[in-house]
Coordinates of C-alpha atoms in Angstrom, one line a residue:
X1 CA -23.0 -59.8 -81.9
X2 CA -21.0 -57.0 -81.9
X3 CA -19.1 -54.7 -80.0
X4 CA -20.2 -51.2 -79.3
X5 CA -17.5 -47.9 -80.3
X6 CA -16.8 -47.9 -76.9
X7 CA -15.7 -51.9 -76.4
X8 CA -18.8 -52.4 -74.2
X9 CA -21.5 -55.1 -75.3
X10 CA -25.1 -53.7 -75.2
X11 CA -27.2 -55.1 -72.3
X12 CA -29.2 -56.4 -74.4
X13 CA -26.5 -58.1 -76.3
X14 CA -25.0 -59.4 -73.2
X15 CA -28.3 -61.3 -72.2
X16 CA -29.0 -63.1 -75.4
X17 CA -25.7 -64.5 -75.2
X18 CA -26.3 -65.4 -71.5
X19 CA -29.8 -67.0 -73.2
X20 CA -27.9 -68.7 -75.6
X21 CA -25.5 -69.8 -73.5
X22 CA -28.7 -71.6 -71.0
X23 CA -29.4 -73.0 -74.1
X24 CA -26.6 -74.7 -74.5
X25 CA -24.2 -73.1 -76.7
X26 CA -21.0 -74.1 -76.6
X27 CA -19.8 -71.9 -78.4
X28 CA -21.1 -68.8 -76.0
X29 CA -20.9 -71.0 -73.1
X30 CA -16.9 -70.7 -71.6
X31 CA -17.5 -67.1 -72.3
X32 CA -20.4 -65.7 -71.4
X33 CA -22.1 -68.0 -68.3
X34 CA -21.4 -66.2 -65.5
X35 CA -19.4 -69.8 -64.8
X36 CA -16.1 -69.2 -62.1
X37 CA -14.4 -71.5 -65.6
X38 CA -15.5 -69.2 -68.1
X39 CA -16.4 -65.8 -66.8
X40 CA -13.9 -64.5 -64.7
X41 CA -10.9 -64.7 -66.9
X42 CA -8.3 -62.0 -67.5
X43 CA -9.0 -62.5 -71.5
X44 CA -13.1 -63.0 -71.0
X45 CA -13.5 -60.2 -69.0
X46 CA -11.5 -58.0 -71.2
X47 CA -13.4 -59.0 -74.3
X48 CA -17.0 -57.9 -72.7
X49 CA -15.4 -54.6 -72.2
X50 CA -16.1 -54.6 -68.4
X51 CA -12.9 -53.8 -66.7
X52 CA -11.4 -52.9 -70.2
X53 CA -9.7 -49.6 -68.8
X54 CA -9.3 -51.3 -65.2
X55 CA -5.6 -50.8 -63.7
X56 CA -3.5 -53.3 -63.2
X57 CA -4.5 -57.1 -64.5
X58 CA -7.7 -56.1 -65.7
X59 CA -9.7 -58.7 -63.4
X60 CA -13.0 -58.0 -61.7
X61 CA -13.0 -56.5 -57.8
X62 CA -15.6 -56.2 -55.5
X63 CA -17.0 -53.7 -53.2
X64 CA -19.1 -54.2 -50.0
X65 CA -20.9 -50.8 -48.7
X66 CA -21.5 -51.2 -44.7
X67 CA -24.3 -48.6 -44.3
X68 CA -23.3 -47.5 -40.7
X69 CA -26.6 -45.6 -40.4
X70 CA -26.8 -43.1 -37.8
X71 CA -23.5 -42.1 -37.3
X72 CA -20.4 -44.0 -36.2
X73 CA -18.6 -42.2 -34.6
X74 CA -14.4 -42.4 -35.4
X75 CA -13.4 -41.3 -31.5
X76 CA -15.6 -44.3 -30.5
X77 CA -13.0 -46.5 -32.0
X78 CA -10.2 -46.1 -34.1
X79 CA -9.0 -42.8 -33.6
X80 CA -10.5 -42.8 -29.4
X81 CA -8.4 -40.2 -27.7
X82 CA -7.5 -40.9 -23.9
X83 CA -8.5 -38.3 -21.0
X84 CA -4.8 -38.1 -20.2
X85 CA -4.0 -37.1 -23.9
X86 CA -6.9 -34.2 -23.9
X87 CA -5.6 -32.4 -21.2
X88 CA -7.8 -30.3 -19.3
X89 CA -10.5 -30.5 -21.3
X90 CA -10.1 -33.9 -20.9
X91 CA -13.3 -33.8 -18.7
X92 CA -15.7 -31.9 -20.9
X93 CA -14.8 -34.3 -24.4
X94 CA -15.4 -37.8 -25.3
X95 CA -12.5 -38.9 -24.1
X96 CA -12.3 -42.3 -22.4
X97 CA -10.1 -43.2 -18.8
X98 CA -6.9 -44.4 -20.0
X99 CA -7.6 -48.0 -19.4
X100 CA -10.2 -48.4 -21.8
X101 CA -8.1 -47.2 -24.4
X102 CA -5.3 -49.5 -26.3
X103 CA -2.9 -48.8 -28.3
X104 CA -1.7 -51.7 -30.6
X105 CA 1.8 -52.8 -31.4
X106 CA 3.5 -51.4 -34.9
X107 CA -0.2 -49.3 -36.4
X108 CA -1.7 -46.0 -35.8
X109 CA -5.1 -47.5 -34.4
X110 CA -6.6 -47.5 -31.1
X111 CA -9.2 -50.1 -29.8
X112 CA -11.9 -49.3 -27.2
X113 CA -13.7 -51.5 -24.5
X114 CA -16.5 -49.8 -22.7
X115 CA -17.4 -52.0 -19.5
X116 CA -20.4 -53.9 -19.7
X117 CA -21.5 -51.9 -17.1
X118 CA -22.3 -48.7 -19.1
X119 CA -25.1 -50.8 -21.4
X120 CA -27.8 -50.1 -18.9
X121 CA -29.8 -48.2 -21.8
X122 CA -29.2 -51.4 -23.8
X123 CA -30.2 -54.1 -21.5
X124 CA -27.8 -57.4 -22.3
X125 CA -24.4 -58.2 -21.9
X126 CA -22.0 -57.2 -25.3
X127 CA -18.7 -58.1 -26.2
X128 CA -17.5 -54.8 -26.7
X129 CA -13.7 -55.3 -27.1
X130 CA -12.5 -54.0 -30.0
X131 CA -9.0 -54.9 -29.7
X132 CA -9.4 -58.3 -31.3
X133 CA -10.1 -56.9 -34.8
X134 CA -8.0 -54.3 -35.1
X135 CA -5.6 -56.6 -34.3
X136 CA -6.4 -59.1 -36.4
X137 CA -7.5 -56.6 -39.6
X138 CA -5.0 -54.2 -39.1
X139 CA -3.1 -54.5 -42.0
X140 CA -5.7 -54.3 -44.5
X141 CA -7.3 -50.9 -42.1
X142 CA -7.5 -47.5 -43.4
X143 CA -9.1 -45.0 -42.3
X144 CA -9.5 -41.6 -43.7
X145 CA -10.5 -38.6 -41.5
X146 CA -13.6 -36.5 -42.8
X147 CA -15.6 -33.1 -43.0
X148 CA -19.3 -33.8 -44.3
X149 CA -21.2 -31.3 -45.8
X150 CA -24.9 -32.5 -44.0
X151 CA -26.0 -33.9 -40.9
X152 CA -29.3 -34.7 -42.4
X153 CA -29.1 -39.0 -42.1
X154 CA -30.8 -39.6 -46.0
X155 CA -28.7 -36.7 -47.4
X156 CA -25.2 -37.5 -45.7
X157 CA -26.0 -41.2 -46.3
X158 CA -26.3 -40.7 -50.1
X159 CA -23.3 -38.2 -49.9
X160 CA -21.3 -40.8 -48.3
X161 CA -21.5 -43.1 -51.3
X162 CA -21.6 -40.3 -54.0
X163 CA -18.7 -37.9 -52.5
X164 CA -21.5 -35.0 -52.8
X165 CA -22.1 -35.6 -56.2
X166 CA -17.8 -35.8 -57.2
X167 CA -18.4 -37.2 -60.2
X168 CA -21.9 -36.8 -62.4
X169 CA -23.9 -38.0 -59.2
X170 CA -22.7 -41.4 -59.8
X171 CA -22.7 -43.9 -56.4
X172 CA -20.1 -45.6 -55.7
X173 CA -22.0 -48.9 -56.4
X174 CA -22.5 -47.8 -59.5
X175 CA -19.1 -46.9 -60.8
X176 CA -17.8 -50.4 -59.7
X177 CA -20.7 -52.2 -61.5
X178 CA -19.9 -50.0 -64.5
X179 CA -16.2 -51.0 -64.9
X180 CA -16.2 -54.4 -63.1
X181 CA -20.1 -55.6 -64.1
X182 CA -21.1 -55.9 -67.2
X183 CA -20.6 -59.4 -67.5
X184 CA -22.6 -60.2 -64.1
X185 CA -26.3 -60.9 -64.0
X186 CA -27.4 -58.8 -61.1
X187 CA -23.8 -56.4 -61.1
X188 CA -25.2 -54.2 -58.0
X189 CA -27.8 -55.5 -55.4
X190 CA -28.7 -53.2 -52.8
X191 CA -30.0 -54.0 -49.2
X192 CA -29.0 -50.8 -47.6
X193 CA -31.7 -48.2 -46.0
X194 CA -32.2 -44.4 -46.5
X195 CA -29.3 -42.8 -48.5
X196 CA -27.2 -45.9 -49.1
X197 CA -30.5 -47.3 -51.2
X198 CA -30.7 -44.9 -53.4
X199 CA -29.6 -44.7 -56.6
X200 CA -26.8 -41.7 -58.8
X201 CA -27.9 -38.8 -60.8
X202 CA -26.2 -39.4 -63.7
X203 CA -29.4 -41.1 -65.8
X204 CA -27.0 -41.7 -69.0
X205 CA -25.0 -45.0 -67.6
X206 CA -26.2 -48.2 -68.2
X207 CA -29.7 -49.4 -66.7
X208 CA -27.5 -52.5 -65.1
X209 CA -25.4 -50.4 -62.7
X210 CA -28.5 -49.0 -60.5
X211 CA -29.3 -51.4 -57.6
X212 CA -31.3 -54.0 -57.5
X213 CA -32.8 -53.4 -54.3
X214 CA -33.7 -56.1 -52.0
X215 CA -35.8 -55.5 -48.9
X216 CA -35.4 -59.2 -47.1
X217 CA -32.2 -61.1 -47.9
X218 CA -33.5 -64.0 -46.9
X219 CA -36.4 -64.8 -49.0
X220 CA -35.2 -62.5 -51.9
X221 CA -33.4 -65.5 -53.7
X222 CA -37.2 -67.4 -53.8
X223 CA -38.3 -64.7 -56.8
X224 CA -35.3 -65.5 -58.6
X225 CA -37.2 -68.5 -60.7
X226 CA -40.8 -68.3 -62.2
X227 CA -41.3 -71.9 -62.4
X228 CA -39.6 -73.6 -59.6
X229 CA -40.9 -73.5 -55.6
X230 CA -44.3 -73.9 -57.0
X231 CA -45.8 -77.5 -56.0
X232 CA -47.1 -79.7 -58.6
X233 CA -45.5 -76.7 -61.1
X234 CA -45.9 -77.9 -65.0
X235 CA -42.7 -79.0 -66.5
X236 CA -40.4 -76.6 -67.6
X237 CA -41.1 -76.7 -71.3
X238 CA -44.6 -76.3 -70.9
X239 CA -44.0 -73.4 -68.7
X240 CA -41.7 -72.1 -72.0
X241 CA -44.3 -72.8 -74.3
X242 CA -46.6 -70.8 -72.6
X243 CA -44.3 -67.7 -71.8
X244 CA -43.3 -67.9 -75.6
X245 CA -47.2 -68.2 -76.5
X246 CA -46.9 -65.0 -74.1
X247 CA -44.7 -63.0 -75.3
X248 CA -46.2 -63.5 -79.2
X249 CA -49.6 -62.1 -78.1
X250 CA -48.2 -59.3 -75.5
X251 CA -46.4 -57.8 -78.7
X252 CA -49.8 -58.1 -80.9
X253 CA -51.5 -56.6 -78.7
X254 CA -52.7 -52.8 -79.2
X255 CA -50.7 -51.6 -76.2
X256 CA -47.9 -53.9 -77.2
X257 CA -48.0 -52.1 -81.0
X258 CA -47.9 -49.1 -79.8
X259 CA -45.4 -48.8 -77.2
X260 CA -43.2 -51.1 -78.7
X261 CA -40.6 -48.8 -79.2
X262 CA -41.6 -46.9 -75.4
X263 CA -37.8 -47.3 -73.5
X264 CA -39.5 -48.7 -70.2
X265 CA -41.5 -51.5 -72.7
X266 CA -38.5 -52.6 -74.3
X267 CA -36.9 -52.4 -71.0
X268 CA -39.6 -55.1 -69.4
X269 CA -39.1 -57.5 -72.7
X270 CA -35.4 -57.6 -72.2
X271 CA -35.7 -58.7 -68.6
X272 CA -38.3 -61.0 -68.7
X273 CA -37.9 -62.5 -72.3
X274 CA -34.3 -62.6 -72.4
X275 CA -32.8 -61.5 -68.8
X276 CA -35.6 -63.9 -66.4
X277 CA -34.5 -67.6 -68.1
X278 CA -30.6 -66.6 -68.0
X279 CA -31.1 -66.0 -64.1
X280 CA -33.4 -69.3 -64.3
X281 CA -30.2 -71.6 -65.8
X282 CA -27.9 -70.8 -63.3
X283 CA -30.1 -72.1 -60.7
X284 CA -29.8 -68.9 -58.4
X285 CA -32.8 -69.5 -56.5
X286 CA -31.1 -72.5 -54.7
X287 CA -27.3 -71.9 -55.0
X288 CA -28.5 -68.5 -52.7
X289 CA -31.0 -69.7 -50.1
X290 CA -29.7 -69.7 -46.9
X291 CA -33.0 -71.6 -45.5
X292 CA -32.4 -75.3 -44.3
X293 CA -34.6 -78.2 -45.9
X294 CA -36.9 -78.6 -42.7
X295 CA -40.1 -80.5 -43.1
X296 CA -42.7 -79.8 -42.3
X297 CA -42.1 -76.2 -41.1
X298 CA -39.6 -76.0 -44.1
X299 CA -40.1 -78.4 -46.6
X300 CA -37.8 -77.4 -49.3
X301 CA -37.6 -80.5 -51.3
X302 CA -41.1 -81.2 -51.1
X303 CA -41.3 -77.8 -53.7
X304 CA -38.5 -79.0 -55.7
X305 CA -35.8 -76.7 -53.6
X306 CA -32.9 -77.4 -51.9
X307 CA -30.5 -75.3 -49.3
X308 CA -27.4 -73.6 -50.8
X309 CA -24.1 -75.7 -50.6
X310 CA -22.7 -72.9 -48.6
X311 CA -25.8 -73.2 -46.4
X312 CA -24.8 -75.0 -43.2
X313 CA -21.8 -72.6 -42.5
X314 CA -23.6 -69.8 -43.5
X315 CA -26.6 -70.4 -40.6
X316 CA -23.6 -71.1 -38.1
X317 CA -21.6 -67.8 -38.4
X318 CA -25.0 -66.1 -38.8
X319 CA -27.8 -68.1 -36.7
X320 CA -29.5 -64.9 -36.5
X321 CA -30.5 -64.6 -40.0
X322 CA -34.5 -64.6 -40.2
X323 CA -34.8 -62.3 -37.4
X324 CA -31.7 -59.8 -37.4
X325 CA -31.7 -58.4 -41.5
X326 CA -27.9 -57.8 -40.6
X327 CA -27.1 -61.2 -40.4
X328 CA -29.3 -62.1 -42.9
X329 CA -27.7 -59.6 -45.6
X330 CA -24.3 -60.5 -44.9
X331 CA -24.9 -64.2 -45.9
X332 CA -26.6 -63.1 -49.0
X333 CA -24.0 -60.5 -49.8
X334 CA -21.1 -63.7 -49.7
X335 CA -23.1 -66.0 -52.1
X336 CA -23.8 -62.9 -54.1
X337 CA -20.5 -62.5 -55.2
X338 CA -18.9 -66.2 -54.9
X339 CA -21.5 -67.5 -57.5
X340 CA -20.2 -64.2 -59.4
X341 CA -23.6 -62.9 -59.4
X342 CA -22.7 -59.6 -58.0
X343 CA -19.7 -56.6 -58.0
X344 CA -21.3 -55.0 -55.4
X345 CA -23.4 -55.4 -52.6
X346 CA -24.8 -52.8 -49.8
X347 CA -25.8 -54.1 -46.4
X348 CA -26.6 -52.5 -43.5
X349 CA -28.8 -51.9 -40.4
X350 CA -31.9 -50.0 -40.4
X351 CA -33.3 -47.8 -37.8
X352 CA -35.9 -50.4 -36.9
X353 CA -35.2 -52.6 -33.6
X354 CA -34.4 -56.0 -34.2
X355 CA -34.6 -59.1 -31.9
X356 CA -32.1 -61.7 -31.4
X357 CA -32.7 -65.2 -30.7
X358 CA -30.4 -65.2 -27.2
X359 CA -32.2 -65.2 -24.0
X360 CA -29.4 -63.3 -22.8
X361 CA -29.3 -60.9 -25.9
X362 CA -32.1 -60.1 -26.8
X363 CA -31.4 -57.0 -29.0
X364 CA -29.8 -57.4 -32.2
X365 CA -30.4 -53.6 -33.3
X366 CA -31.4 -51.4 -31.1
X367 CA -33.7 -47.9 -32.2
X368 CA -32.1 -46.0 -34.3
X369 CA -29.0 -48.0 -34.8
X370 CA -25.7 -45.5 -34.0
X371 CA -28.2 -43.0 -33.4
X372 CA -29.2 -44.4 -30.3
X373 CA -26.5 -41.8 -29.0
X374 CA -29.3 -38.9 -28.5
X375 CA -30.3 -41.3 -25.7
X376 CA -26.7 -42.7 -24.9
X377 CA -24.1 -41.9 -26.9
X378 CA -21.4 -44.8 -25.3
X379 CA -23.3 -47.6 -25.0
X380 CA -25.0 -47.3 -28.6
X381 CA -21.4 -46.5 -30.2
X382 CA -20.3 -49.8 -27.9
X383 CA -22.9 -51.7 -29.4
X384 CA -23.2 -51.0 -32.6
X385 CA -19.7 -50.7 -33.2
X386 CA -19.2 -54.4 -32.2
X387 CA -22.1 -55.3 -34.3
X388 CA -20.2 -53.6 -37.7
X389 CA -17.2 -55.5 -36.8
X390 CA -18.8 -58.8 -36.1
X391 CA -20.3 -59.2 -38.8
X392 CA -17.1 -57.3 -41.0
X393 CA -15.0 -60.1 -39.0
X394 CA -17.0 -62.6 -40.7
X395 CA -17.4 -61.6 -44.2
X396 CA -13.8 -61.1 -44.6
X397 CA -13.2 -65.0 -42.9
X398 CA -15.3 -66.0 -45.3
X399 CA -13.8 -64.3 -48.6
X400 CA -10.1 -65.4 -47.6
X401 CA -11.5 -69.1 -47.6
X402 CA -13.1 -68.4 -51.4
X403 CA -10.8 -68.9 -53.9
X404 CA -10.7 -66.2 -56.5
X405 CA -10.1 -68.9 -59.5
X406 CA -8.3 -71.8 -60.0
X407 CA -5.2 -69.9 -61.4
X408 CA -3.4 -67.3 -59.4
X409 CA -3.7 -68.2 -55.6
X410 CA -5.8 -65.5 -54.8
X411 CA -8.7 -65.5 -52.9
X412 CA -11.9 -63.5 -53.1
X413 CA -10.6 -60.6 -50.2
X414 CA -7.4 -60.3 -51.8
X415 CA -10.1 -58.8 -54.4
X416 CA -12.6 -57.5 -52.5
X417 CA -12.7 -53.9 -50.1
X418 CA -15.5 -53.2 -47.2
X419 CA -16.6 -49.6 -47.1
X420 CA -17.7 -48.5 -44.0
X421 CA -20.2 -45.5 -44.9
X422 CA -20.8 -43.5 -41.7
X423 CA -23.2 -40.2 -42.2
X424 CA -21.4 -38.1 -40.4
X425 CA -19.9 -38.1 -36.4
X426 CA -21.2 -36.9 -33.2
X427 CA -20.6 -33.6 -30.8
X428 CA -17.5 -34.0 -28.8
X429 CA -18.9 -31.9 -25.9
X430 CA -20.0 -34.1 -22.4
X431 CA -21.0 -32.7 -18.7
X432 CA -17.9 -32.6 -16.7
X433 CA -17.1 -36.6 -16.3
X434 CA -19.8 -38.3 -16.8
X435 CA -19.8 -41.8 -18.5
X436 CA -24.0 -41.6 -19.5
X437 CA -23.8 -38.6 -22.1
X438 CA -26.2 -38.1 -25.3
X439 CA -24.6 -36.4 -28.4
X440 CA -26.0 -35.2 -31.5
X441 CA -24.6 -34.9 -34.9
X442 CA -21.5 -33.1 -36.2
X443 CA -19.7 -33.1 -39.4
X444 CA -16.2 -34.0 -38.3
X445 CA -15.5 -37.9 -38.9
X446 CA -13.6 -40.7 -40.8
X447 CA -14.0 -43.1 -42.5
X448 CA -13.1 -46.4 -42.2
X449 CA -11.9 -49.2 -45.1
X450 CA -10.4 -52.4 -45.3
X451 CA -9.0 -54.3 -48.5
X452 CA -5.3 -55.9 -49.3
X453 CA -5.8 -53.8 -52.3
X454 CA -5.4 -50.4 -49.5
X455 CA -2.5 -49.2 -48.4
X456 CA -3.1 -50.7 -45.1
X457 CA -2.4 -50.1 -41.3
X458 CA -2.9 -46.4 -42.1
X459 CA -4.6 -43.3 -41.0
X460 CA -5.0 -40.5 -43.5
X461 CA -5.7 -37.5 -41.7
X462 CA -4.9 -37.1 -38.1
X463 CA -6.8 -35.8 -34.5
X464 CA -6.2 -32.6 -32.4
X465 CA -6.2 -34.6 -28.9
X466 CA -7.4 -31.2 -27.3
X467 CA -10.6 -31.0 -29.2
X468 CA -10.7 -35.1 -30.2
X469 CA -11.9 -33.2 -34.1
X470 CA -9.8 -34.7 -36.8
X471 CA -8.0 -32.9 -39.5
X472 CA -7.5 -33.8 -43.1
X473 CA -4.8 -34.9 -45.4
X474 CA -3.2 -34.4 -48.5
X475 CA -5.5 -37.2 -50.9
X476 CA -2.1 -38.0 -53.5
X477 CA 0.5 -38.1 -51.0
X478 CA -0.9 -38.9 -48.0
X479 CA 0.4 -36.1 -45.7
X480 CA -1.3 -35.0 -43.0
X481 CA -2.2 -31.4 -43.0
X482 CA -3.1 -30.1 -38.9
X483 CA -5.8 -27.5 -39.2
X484 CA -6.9 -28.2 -42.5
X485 CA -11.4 -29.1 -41.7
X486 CA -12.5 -28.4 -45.3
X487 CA -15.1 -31.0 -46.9
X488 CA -13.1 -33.6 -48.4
X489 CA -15.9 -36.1 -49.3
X490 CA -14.4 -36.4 -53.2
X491 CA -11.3 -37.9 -51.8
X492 CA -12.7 -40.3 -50.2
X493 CA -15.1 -41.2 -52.9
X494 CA -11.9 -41.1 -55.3
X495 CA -9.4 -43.0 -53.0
X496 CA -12.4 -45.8 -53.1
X497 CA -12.4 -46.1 -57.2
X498 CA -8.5 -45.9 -56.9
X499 CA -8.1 -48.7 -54.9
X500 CA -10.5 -50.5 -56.8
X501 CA -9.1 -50.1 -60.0
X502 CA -12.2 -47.9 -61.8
X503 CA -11.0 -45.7 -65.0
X504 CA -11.6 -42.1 -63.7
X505 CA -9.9 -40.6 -66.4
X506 CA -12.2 -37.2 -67.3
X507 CA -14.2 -36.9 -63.6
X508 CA -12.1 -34.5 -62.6
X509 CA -11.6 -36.5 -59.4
X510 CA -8.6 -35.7 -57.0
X511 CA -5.5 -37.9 -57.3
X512 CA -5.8 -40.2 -54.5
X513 CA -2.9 -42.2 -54.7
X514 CA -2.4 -42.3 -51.3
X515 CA -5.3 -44.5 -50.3
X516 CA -3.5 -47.7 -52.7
X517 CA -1.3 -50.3 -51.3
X518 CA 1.8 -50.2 -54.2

C-alpha cells in the first residue's frame, strides 16, 4: 500500500485497508478503522493525506448545509429593519412596528417576533421569538449580505453551495469531503432537495466526495448491512462464502470478462467487494438507527437489531422524526458525524407539507417551505424561520456535548460550522401598512453561518434602512462598502472553505480572511 504523488491513498487503497482492518488487523487497525482511537488523530489523518494541506492543526472539520429552500429572507430576521428606521417609506417596505423588533446587547443582530396572531394562513400557534437564539448563538453568528445571480429555486440552490461555479463547479460538500474525507466511509451524505442534492461539475475529483444521497433518514441506516435485519438470516460466514462464491463467477462471466476493465464495473466491485463488508464491521446499521426496539409494532431485536446508544435523546429533542424528514435528518446528520462516518451532511426541508404529531400543531412544513410567502410572506418567514433555528438550536446542543477526542478538550462544534443556504431573498415592496402581504423573489440577501471557527457576532455587509436591500463588503478585510450590490456569491463560497480550513491554493478564489475567527 502505497501513497499516491500527491500524498492521497487511492479509494481503493483506502478500503482494503478498512477490509483488512474488519478483519482484524492489528496492524491496519489504530490507523485506518474509522475508530474515534485510531482515526481521528492529528498524525493518522495526516498520513491518509486527507487534511494534509489543511490550515492550522491539520485535524478533520465538519460542515452541516441547512437547505433553506425557498427563500429565507435576511430582513425577516437578522438584519429586520424597524418602520421608525425606514422613514417614510417605512409604510410601503417590510419593515416591522418597532416593538417587534430587538436589538440585542453588545452584537450587530436583530431578532423578530411576529404575534401569533399574523399565522392565520398557517393555522397553529408558533413560537416565533427569535430573540432566544440569537442570544444564545450570537457569538458563533455571522452573517454575510448577498447579491445572487438567479431566482430560479434549483439554480440558486445549487449556486448557493457552488458560489456559481467559483471554483471548477465544485460544491461545497465536496471540497470539505476532499480535504477533510478521505479517511471516512460515507465522507458526504446528502439529504437536501432540488439544488442542494445535486452534485459539482468538476468530474476529475475523487468518486468519494459526491453525495451519497439519502431520501428518508430514518430508514436509510437499515440498507447499511446485507446480512443483518433479515429474520432467520444464515450466519455470517455462510453469507461470506456465498458472496465470495459471488464474486468468483460474476468476474467469469462473459459480461464480467469483458467489462472488467469498464470504470463503472470496477466501480461496483470496489463497493460491494471491498467497500459493503467495511461499512458491515462497524455495525452502522445499528449505531445510526434512531427507531426504538418496540415489539410488536417495532420488534428490533426479534431481527437481530437494536436502537442506537444515542437513541433515547435523540427521539426526545426530535419526537417528530418518522413524520417531519426535518427532524428526522437532523438526528441522522449528529450520528453521521459522531461515529466519524461523515464530513458533511446536507439537511433540509422540502417543498412537500409535512404533518406533526401535536394536536395543536399540526403542520411541521407547510407548502412550499419559505416560499409559502407568495401566499403570506410574514407568517411563512415566522414559521419557517423558527423551524431552521429549532432544529440549528439543537444540533449545535448536541455537538457541544460530543467530545471531539479524548485529547484536546474540544468538542465536536468547536469543529463543526452550519451553513445556512438560502436561494435568494424576497421583494421589499408591501401595500401601504398592511401586516398580510405576499412577496416574490429578489436577488438581494445574506447569508447566515455559525461556527467557533467564524469570526463571530459579525455582519459582513450592511443594509440601507430606506430600501431594507443590503450592500456588500470587502471579502479580506471585512469592510463594509454602502452601494456596492454586485454578485458576490464566490466570497461567500470562499469565506466557507476559509473557515473550514480547505487548501484553495490555485482556485483563484477571493481572499476571505475576513469570515475567520483569529
Amino acid at each position: 500500500m502505497s501513497l499516491r504523488d500527491n500524498g492521497r491513498l487511492s479509494r481503493r487503497e483506502m478500503l482494503k485497508a478498512l477490509s483488512l482492518c474488519a478483519a482484524g488487523s492489528a496492524t491496519l487497525g489504530p490507523l485506518l478503522t474509522g475508530c474515534r482511537d485510531g482515526l481521528n488523530t492529528p498524525e493518522t489523518l495526516e498520513r491518509l493525506g486527507g487534511v494534509r494541506h489543511a490550515r492550522l492543526d491539520g485535524k478533520p472539520r465538519f460542515l452541516i448545509v441547512v437547505g433553506a429552500a425557498g427563500g429565507a429572507s435576511i430582513v425577516d430576521s437578522l438584519l429586520a429593519v424597524r418602520a421608525s428606521e425606514a422613514g417614510a417609506n417605512a409604510s410601503r417596505l417590510n419593515t416591522f412596528p418597532d416593538e417587534q423588533v430587538r436589538g440585542v446587547d453588545g452584537s450587530p443582530f436583530r431578532a423578530v417576533k411576529v404575534s401569533n396572531q399574523m399565522l392565520g394562513t398557517i393555522p397553529q400557534w408558533v413560537n416565533t421569538d427569535q430573540l432566544p437564539f440569537v442570544r444564545k448563538h450570537k457569538d458563533s453568528m455571522l452573517v454575510a449580505t448577498s447579491v445572487g445571480t438567479s431566482v430560479n429555486h434549483a439554480i440558486a440552490q445549487k449556486r448557493s453551495i457552488t458560489g456559481n461555479a467559483a471554483w471548477r463547479g465544485r460544491t461545497l460538500q465536496e471540497c470539505v469531503a476532499l480535504q477533510h474525507g478521505a479517511g471516512f466511509p460515507i465522507p458526504n451524505v446528502n439529504m437536501g432537495m432540488g439544488g442542494y442534492s445535486e452534485r459539482g461539475t468538476d468530474g476529475s475529483l475523487p468518486s468519494y466526495c459526491y453525495g451519497e444521497v439519502v431520501s428518508n433518514a430514518s430508514f436509510w441506516p437499515l440498507g447499511l448491512d446485507g446480512g443483518k435485519g433479515i429474520k432467520d438470516a444464515p450466519p455470517r460466514d455462510v453469507v461470506e462464502m456465498a458472496r465470495r462464491t459471488r464474486n468468483t463467477l460474476d468476474s467469469q462471466s462473459v459480461f464480467g470478462r469483458t467489462f472488467e476493465n469498464a470504470a463503472a464495473l470496477q466501480r461496483w466491485n470496489e463497493q460491494r467487494i471491498v467497500g459493503q463488508p467495511a461499512l458491515e464491521a462497524k455495525d452502522l446499521i445499528n449505531r445510526l438507527n434512531v427507531l426504538p426496539d418496540q415489539p410488536p409494532k417495532m420488534p428490533l431485536t426479534e431481527y437481530g437489531l437494536s436502537s442506537s446508544p444515542d437513541g433515547d435523546r435523540l427521539r426526545t429533542l426530535f419526537p417528530d422524526y418518522l413524520t417531519d424528514p426535518v427532524q428526522g435528518q437532523a438526528a441522522l446528520a449528529f450520528l453521521l458525524l459522531k461515529y466519524r462516518v461523515s464530513v458533511t451532511v446536507t439537511i433540509g426541508p422540502s417543498f412537500n407539507v409535512a404533518v406533526g404529531n401535536d394536536e395543536q400543531a399540526p403542520i411541521a412544513n407547510p407548502p412550499l417551505a419559505f416560499d409559502f410567502s407568495h401566499t403570506d410572506h410574514r407568517a411563512g418567514q415566522a414559521f419557517m424561520w423558527a423551524r431552521v433555528m429549532d432544529v440549528v438550536d439543537k444540533l449545535i446542543d448536541l455537538l457541544k456535548a460530543e467530545p471531539f477526542d479524548g485529547t484536546t478538550g474540544e468538542s465536536m462544534w468547536d469543529r463543526t460550522l452550519i451553513y445556512v443556504a438560502t436561494e435568494f431573498g424576497r421583494t421589499r415592496s408591501r401595500p401601504n401598512d398592511t401586516m398580510a402581504f405576499s412577496t416574490g423573489h429578489d436577488l438581494n440577501n445574506g447569508f447566515l453561518m455559525l461556527s467557533p471557527m467564524l469570526k463571530g457576532n459579525t455582519v459582513l455587509g450592511g443594509i440601507d434602512k430606506g430600501t431594507t436591500l443590503t450592500y456588500g463588503f470587502d471579502p479580506r478585510t471585512g469592510a463594509p462598502r454602502p452601494g456596492k450590490v454586485e454578485t458576490n456569491e464566490p466570497d461567500i463560497f470562499s469565506g466557507i472553505l476559509s473557515a473550514l480550513g480547505v487548501d484553495t491554493s490555485g482556485s483563484g478564489l477571493p481572499d476571505a480572511s475576513a469570515f475567520v475567527r483569529t
